[in-house]
PDB file of C-alpha atoms in Angstrom:
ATOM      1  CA  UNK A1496     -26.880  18.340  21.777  1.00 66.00           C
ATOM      2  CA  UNK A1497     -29.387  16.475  19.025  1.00 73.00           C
ATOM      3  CA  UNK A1498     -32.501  14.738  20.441  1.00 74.00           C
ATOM      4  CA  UNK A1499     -34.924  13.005  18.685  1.00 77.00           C
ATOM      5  CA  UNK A1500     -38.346  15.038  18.905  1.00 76.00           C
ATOM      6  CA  UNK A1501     -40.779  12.240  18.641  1.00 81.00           C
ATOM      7  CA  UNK A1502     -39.140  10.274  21.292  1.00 78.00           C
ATOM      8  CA  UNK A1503     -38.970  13.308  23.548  1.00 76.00           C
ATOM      9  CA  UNK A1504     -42.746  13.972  23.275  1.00 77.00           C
ATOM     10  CA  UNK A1505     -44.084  10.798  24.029  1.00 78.00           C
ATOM     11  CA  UNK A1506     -41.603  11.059  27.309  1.00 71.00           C
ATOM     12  CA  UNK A1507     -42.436  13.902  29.325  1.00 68.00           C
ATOM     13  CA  UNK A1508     -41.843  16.142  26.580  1.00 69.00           C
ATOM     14  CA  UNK A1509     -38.602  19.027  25.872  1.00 67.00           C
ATOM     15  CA  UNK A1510     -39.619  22.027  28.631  1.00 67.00           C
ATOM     16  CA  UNK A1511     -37.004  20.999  31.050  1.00 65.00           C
ATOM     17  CA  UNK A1512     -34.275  20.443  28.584  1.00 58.00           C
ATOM     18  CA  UNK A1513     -35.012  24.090  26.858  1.00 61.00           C
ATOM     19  CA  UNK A1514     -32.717  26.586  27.770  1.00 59.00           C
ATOM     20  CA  UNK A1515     -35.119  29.101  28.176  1.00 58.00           C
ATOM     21  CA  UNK A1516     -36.279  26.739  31.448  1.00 62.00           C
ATOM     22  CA  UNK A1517     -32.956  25.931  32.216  1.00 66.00           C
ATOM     23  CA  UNK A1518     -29.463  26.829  31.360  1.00 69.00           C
ATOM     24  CA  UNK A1519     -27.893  23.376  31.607  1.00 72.00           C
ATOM     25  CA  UNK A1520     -30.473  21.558  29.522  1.00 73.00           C
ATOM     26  CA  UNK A1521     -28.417  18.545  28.410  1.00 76.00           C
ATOM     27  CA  UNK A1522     -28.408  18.010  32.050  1.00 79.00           C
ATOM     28  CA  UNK A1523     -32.045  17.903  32.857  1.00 78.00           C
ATOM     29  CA  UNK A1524     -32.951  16.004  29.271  1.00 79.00           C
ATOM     30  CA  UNK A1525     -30.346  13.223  31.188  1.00 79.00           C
ATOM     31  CA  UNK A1526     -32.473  13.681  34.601  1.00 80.00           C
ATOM     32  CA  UNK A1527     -35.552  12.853  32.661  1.00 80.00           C
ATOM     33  CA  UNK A1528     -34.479   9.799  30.781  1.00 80.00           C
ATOM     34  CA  UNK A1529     -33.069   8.332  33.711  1.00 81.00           C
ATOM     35  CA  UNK A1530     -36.148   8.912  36.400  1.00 80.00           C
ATOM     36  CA  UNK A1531     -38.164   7.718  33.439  1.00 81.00           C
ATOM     37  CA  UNK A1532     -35.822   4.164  33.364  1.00 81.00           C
ATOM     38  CA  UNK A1533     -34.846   4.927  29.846  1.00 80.00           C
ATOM     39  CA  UNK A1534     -31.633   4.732  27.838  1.00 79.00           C
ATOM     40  CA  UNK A1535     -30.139   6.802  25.643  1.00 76.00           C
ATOM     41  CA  UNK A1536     -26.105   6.536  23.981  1.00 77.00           C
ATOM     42  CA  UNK A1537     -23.702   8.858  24.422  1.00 74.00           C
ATOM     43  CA  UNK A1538     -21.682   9.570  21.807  1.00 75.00           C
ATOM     44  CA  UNK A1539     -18.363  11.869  21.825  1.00 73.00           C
ATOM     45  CA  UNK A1540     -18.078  13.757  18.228  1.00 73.00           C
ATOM     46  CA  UNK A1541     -14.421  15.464  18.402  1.00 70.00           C
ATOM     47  CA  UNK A1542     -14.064  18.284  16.316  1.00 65.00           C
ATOM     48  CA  UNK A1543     -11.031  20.479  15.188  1.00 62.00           C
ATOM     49  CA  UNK A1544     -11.198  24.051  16.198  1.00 59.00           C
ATOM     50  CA  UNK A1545     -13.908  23.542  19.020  1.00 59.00           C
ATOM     51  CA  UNK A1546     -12.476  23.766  22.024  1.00 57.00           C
ATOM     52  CA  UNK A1547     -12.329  27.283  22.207  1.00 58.00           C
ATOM     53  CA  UNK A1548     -12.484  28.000  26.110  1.00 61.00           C
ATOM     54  CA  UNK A1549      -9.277  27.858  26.634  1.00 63.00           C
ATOM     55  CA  UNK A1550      -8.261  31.674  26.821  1.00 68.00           C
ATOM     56  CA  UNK A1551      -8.661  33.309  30.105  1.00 74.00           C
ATOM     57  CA  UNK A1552     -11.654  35.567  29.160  1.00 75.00           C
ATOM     58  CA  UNK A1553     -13.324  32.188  27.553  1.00 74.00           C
ATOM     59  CA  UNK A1554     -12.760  30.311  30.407  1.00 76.00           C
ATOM     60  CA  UNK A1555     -14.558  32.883  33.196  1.00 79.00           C
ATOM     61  CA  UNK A1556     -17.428  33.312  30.816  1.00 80.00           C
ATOM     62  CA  UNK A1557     -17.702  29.308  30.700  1.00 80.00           C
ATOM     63  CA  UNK A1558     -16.949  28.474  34.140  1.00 83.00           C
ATOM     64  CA  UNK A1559     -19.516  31.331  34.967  1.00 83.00           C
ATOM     65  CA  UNK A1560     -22.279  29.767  32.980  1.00 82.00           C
ATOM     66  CA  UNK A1561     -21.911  26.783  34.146  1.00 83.00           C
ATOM     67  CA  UNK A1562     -21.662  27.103  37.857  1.00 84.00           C
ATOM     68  CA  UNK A1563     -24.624  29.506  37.824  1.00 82.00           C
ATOM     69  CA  UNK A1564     -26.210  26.315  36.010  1.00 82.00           C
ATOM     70  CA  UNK A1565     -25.221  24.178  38.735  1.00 85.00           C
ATOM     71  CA  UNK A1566     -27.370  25.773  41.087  1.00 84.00           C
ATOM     72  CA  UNK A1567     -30.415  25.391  39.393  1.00 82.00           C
ATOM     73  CA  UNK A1568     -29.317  21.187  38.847  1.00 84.00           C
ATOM     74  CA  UNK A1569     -28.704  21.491  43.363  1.00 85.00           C
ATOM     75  CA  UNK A1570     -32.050  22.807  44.138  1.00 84.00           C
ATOM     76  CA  UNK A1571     -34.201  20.773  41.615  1.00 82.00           C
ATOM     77  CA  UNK A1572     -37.104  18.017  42.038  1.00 84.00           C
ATOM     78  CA  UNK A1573     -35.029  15.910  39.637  1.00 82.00           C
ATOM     79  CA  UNK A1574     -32.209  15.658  41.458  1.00 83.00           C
ATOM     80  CA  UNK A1575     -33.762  15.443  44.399  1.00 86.00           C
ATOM     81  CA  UNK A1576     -35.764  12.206  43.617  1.00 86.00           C
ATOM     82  CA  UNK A1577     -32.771  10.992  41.639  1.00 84.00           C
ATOM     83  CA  UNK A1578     -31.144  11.130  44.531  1.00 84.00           C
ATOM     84  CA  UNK A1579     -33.760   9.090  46.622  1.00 84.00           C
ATOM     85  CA  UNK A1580     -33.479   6.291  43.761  1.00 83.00           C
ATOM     86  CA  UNK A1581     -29.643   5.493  42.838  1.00 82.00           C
ATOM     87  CA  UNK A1582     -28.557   4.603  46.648  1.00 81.00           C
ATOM     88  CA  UNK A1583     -25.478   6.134  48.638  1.00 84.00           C
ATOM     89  CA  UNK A1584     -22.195   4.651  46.119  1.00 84.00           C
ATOM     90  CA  UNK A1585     -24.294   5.638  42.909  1.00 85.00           C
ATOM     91  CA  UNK A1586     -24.740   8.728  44.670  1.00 84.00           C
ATOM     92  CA  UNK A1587     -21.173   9.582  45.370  1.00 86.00           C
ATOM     93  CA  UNK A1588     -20.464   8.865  41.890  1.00 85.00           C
ATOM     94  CA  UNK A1589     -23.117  11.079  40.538  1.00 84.00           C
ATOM     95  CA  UNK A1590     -22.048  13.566  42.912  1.00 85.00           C
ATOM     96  CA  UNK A1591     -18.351  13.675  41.628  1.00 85.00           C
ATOM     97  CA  UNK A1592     -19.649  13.398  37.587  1.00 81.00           C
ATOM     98  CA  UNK A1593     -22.036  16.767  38.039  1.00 82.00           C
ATOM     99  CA  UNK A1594     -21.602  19.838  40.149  1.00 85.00           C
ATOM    100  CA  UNK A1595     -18.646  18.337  42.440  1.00 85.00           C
ATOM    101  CA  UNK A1596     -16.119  20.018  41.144  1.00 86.00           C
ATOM    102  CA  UNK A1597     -17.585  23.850  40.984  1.00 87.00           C
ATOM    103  CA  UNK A1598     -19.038  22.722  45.334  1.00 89.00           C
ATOM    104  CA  UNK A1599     -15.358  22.033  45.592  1.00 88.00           C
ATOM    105  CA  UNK A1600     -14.540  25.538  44.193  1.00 87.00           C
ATOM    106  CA  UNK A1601     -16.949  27.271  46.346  1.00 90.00           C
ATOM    107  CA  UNK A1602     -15.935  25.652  49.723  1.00 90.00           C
ATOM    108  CA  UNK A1603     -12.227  26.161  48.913  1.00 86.00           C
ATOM    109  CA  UNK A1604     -13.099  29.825  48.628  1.00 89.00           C
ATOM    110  CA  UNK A1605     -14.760  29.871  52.077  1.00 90.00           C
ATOM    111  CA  UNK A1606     -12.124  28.284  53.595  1.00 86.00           C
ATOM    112  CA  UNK A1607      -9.001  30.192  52.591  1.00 85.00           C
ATOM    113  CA  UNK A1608     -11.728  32.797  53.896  1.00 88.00           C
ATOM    114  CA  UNK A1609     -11.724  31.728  57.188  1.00 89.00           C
ATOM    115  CA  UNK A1610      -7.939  30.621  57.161  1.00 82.00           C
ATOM    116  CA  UNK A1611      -6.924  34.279  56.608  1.00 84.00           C
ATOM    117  CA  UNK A1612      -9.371  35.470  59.325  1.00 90.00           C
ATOM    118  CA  UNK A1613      -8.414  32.727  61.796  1.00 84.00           C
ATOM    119  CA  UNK A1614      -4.509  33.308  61.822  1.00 80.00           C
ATOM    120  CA  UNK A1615      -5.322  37.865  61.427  1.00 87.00           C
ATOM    121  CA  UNK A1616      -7.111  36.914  64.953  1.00 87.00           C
ATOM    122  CA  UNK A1617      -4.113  34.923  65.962  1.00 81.00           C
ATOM    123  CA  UNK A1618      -1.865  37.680  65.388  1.00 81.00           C
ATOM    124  CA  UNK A1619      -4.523  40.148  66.875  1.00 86.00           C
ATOM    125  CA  UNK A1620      -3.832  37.640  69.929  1.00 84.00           C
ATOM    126  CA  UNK A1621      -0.427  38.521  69.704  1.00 80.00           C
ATOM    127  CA  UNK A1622      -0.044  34.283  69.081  1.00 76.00           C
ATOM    128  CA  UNK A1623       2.528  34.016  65.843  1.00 72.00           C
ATOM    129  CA  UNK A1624       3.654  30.561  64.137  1.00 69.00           C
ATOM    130  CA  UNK A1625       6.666  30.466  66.441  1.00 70.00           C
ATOM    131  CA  UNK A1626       3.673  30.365  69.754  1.00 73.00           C
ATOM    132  CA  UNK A1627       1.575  28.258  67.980  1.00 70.00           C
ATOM    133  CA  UNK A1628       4.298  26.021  67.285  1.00 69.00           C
ATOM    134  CA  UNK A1629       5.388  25.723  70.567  1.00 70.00           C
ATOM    135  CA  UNK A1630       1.395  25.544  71.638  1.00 68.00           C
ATOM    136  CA  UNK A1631       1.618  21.935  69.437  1.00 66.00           C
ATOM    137  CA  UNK A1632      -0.890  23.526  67.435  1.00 64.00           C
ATOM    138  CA  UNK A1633      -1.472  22.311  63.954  1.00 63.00           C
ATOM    139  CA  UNK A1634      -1.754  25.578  62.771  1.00 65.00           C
ATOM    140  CA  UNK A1635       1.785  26.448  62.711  1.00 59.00           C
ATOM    141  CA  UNK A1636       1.817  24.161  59.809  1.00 63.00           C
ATOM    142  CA  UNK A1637       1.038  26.268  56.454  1.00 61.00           C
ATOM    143  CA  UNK A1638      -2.030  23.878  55.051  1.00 58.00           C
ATOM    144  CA  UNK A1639      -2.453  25.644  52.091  1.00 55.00           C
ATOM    145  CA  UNK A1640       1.057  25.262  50.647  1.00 60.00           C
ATOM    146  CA  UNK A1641       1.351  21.724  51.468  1.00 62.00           C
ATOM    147  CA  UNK A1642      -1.964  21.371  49.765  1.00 66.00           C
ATOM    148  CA  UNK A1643      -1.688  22.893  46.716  1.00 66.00           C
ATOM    149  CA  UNK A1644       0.988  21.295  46.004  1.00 73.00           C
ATOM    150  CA  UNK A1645       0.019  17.677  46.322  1.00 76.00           C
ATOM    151  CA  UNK A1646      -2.694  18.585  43.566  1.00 75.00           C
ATOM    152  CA  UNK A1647       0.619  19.448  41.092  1.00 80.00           C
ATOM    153  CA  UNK A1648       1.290  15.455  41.595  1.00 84.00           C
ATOM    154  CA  UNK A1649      -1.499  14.106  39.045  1.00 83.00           C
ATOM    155  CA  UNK A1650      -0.569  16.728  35.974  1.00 83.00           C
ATOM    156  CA  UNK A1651       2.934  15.732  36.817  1.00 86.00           C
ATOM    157  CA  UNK A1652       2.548  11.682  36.719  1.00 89.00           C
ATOM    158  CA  UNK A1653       0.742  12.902  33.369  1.00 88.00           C
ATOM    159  CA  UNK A1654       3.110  14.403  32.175  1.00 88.00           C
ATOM    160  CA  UNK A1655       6.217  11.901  33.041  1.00 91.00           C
ATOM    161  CA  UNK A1656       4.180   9.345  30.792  1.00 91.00           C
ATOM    162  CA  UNK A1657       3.692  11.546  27.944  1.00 88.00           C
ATOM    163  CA  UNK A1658       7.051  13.250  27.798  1.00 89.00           C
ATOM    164  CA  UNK A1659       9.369  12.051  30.410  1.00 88.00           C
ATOM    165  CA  UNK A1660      10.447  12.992  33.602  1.00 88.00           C
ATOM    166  CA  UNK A1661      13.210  15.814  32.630  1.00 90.00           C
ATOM    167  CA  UNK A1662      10.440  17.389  30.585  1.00 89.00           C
ATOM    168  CA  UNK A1663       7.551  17.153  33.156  1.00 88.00           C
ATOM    169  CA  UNK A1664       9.610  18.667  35.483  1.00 88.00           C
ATOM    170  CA  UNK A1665      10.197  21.414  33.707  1.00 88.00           C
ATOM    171  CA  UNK A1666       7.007  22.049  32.290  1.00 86.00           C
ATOM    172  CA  UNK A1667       5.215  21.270  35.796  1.00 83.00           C
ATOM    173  CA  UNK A1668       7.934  24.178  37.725  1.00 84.00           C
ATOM    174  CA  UNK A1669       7.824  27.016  34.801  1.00 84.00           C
ATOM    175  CA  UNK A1670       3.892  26.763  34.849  1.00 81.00           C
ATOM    176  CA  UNK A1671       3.558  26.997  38.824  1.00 81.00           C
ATOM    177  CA  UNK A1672       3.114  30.763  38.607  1.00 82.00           C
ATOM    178  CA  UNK A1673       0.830  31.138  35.901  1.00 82.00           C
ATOM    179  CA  UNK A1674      -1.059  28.234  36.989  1.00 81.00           C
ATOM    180  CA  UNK A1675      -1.817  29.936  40.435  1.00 81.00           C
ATOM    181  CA  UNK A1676      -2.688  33.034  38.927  1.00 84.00           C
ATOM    182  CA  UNK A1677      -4.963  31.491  36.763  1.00 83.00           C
ATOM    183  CA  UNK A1678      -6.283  29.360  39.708  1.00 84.00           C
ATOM    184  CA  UNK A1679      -7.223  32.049  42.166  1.00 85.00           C
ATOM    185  CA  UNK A1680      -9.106  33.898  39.427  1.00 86.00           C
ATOM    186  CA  UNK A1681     -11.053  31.287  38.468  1.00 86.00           C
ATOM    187  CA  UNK A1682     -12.012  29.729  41.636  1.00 87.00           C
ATOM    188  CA  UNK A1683     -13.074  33.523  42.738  1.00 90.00           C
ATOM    189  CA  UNK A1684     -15.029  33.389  39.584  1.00 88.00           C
ATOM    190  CA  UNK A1685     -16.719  30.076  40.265  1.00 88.00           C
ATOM    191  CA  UNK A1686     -17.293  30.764  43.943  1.00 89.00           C
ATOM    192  CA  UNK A1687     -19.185  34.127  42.971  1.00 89.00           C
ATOM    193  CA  UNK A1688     -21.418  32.695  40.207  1.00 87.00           C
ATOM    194  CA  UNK A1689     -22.451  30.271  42.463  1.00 88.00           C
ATOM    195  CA  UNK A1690     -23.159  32.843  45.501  1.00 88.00           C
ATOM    196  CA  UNK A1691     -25.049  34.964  43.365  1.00 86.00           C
ATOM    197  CA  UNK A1692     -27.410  32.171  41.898  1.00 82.00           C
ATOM    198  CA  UNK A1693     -28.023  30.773  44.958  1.00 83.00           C
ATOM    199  CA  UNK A1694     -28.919  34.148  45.923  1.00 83.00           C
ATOM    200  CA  UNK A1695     -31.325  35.320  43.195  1.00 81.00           C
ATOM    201  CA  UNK A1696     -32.044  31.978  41.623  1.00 74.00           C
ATOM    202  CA  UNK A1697     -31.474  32.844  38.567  1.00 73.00           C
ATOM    203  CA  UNK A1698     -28.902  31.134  36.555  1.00 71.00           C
ATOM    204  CA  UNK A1699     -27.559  33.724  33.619  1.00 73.00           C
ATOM    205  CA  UNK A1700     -26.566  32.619  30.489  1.00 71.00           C
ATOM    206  CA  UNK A1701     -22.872  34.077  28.798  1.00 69.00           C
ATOM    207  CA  UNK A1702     -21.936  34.200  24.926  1.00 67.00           C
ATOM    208  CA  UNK A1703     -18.856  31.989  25.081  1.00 63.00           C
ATOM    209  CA  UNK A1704     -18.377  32.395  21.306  1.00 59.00           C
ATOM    210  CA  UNK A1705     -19.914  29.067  20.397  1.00 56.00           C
ATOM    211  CA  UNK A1706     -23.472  29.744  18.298  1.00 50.00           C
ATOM    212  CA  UNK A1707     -25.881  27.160  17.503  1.00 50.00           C
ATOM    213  CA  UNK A1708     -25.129  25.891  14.281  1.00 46.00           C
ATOM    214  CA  UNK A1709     -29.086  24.793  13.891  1.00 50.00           C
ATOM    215  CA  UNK A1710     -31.853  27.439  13.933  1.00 54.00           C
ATOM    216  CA  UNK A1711     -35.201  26.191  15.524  1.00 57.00           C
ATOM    217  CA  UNK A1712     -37.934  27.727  12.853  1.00 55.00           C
ATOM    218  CA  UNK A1713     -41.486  27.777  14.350  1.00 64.00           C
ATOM    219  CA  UNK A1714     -44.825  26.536  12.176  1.00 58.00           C
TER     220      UNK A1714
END
């Protein structure tokens, strides 16, 4: 992320976009040109070579990073009072564009939770899917299943575009098992980063193999 240093000083200056304040700075440096009614571009650069999260040890040390870093954009004055200002549909949106999708992780962790507690109870109760069905009870109905996958049904119109249907098919069924492996591990990962920052508060930084390619030199 490049800012320019002059601007930045005459607007609140850099402390909140350091990442020795906070771990997602490009986030706050965002907060504070928007609560200060400023504009600034954004510019995509794409590079060969750079994404290089996509291994499975790469990805947990990202996703860790990050949704550690979420906490600390949650509980902040910025968002708070950015909040107040954008109104309830900019909010949604702003919602969905920052720390939606690692909340999303961590609530889908608590519930499978609680769905695995609810139906050891049930069985405790001596109350199987067979009684529950006959009950009328909804939760004769495996949820989870059902739900996972509908969320297959995006990748796969993806895919039918890009390759045809034959192909998508095949592609979308062959990766089912490594994609739920992959899946529980990282939303366990999430959901854990998250407990434990909202927990101590602190928000810990991981190597993901990506160095600055600019060294800051002091006076």
């Amino acid at each position: 992320d490049f800012l320019d240093g002059f601007w930045a000083r005459n607007r609140g200056g850099m402390s909140k976009s350091s990442p020795v304040v906070n771990l997602s700075e490009d986030i706050f440096a965002g907060y504070n040109v928007r609560l200060r009614e400023e504009a600034s571009p954004h510019i995509d650069a794409l590079e060969f070579e750079k994404g290089r999260e996509a291994t499975f040890n790469a990805a947990s040390n990202f996703f860790s990073k990050i949704s550690g870093g979420s906490i600390s954009v949650i509980r902040s004055r910025d968002n708070h009072l950015l909040c107040e200002r954008i109104g309830i549909m900019h909010s949604l949106s702003f919602y969905f564009s920052s720390v939606a999708f690692y909340v999303s992780n961590l609530l889908i962790d608590w519930t499978i939770q609680l769905y695995v507690i609810v139906f050891i109870l049930f069985n405790l109760a001596g109350l199987g899917p067979g009684k529950l069905s006959a009950l009328g009870s909804t939760f004769s109905t495996e949820w989870i299943v059902a739900m996972g996958l509908v969320t297959l049904v995006p990748q796969l119109c993806e895919l039918v575009l890009e390759f045809g249907a034959v192909h998508a098919v095949k592609q979308a069924i062959g990766g089912i098992l490594a994609s739920t492996f992959f899946f529980i591990f990282q939303n366990k990962n999430i959901a854990e980063a998250m407990k434990e920052g909202t927990k101590t508060g602190i928000a810990k930084y991981f190597f993901t193999g990506r160095p600055s390619a600019n060294q800051h030199q002091t006076w």
